[in-house]
Amino acid sequence: MENCWYECIHGCGTHYPIFDVIYRCENCGGLLEVKHDLNILRERSPQEWKAIFNQRIYSTAWPYGSGVWGKKEWVMPLVDDDNVVSTYEGNSNLFWAKRFGQELGMDDLWIKLCGNSHSGSFKDLGMTVLVSVVNQMVKANKRNIRAIACASTGDTSAALAAYGAAAGIPTVILLPKAKVTTAQLIQPIANGATVLSLDTDFDGCMQIVQQLTEDPTIYLANSLNSLRIEGQKTVGIEIVQQFDWDLPDWIILPAGNLGNVRALGNGLMMMKDLGLIDHLPRIACAQAENANPLYRSYLTGFKEFDPQPARSTLASAIQIGNPVSYERARQTLIDFNGVVEQASEDELANTAAQADRTGLYCCPHTGVALAALKKLLKQGVIKPNERVVVISTAHGLKFSQFKVDYHRNALAGVEALYANPPQELPASYEAVQRAIGKL
Ligand SMILES: *Cc1c(COP(=O)(O)O)cnc(C)c1O
Ligand SMILES: [Zn+2]
């Protein structure tokens, strides 16, 4: 028996090897997930695992200084170190958002800044695993794979293009036309990907890429492919490690295609199964009101799921109407006593701007998560003395136009309460004195 394999999430018992090109169960069509032989991992005690993981942080010993590959045995032990494609992703900063927390009446609010990563979003965590597995298939197993392809709202494609280029494997990117930022569009272009801008939305691109990857020589990189989830699951483990193996009360994250919430849950669950933690934190998913199928399902107690075309939202990376990982996310939210909240365009933009005024630099999705936090505090679901971690999913610098338009008070449906436009002045000392005199 291998130490990890794919298994159908419907529990129909079918297993598949990791180096097969397969995304769904051939028996029942269910999504697959990577399973690890926990008995092998139990040969080390929880204390031993903690010591190993601590020791690897910031190491240059390839590839263990990566936040993902520092946990290689738990993530993807089947890839040889030589075939790993890594930019030393992960180990991103987790910091106390003291001033913004105080504005909300909290004293224990933390930001996990996943945007501080090679391509500027948490997507690097999963892409390093997926591209490494493909790299091993191509280089060691001599499998014929012409390209790796994905549909994207902008960050998946940036990550895929970077890791594909690092490995020398061609990449194909399907983007919804005019629905990603300039920074996100130029990233795969710069990395040499074949970039196709389609006249549709993300869900439309997703349909086409699934057709395209029925050809086994074109490998699918969307989070339907659970290799992505394996890398992304290190974020929860890393948060606990950064608190010296202590748990926060809540973890809040923005959610779109719903792979990341599943990943977060899987990492924490694995820690519990292996005895590194003795209980689970609660999870809150935050959605944009304009793309809220999970929120609407939550309101029915997860009895109904009604995918609808997503309306336009500033939180473009989560503008998804038919999330591929709905079923995975639903189970995670049940296991973690989770909640779902939503934010309007006005709420997400103003909350991002308010947080920026306390020294953050939020992408709109982080704005959605922080706006959800405010609402959950108001409802009494989250208590002001609880320790809360907000996962900031991308770097604010990828979303400059959002901030430019906000500070010009030019965003539709948003009254920019914190607009801070620059003042244009003649080149005179007196004019400058007058301008700063108001401080
Ligand atoms: C991909 C992405 C998300 C959503 O993650 P899902 O796994 O699709 O739910 C949130 N924020 C940003 C910035 C993203 O790139
Ligand atoms: Zn099955």
Short mmCIF file of N, CA, C and O in Angstrom, two decimals, residues 7-12 30-33 262 327-328:
data_model
loop_
_atom_site.label_atom_id
_atom_site.label_comp_id
_atom_site.label_asym_id
_atom_site.label_seq_id
_atom_site.Cartn_x
_atom_site.Cartn_y
_atom_site.Cartn_z
N GLU A 7 -8.98 9.19 -3.01
CA GLU A 7 -10.16 8.43 -2.60
C GLU A 7 -11.41 9.25 -2.90
O GLU A 7 -11.39 10.47 -2.77
N CYS A 8 -12.47 8.59 -3.33
CA CYS A 8 -13.72 9.26 -3.68
C CYS A 8 -14.36 9.84 -2.42
O CYS A 8 -14.45 9.17 -1.41
N ILE A 9 -14.83 11.11 -2.48
CA ILE A 9 -15.42 11.72 -1.28
C ILE A 9 -16.81 11.17 -0.97
O ILE A 9 -17.35 11.42 0.10
N HIS A 10 -17.40 10.45 -1.90
CA HIS A 10 -18.72 9.86 -1.61
C HIS A 10 -18.61 8.58 -0.78
O HIS A 10 -19.62 7.96 -0.48
N GLY A 11 -17.37 8.21 -0.46
CA GLY A 11 -17.20 7.01 0.37
C GLY A 11 -17.56 5.73 -0.37
O GLY A 11 -17.92 4.72 0.26
N CYS A 12 -17.46 5.72 -1.70
CA CYS A 12 -17.77 4.50 -2.44
C CYS A 12 -16.57 3.55 -2.40
O CYS A 12 -16.62 2.45 -2.93
N GLY A 30 -17.98 11.27 -8.18
CA GLY A 30 -17.68 12.14 -7.04
C GLY A 30 -16.29 12.76 -7.16
O GLY A 30 -15.43 12.24 -7.88
N LEU A 31 -16.07 13.88 -6.44
CA LEU A 31 -14.74 14.47 -6.40
C LEU A 31 -13.81 13.54 -5.61
O LEU A 31 -14.25 12.75 -4.79
N LEU A 32 -12.53 13.67 -5.90
CA LEU A 32 -11.54 12.85 -5.20
C LEU A 32 -10.84 13.70 -4.14
O LEU A 32 -10.85 14.92 -4.21
N GLU A 33 -10.26 13.02 -3.17
CA GLU A 33 -9.44 13.73 -2.20
C GLU A 33 -8.23 12.85 -1.88
O GLU A 33 -8.32 11.63 -1.92
N ARG A 262 -12.25 23.98 2.39
CA ARG A 262 -12.04 22.54 2.55
C ARG A 262 -10.58 22.25 2.95
O ARG A 262 -10.31 21.43 3.84
N GLU A 327 -19.81 20.62 -2.17
CA GLU A 327 -20.04 19.46 -1.32
C GLU A 327 -18.93 19.29 -0.28
O GLU A 327 -19.18 18.94 0.88
N ARG A 328 -17.68 19.53 -0.71
CA ARG A 328 -16.55 19.45 0.22
C ARG A 328 -16.69 20.50 1.32
O ARG A 328 -16.48 20.23 2.51
#
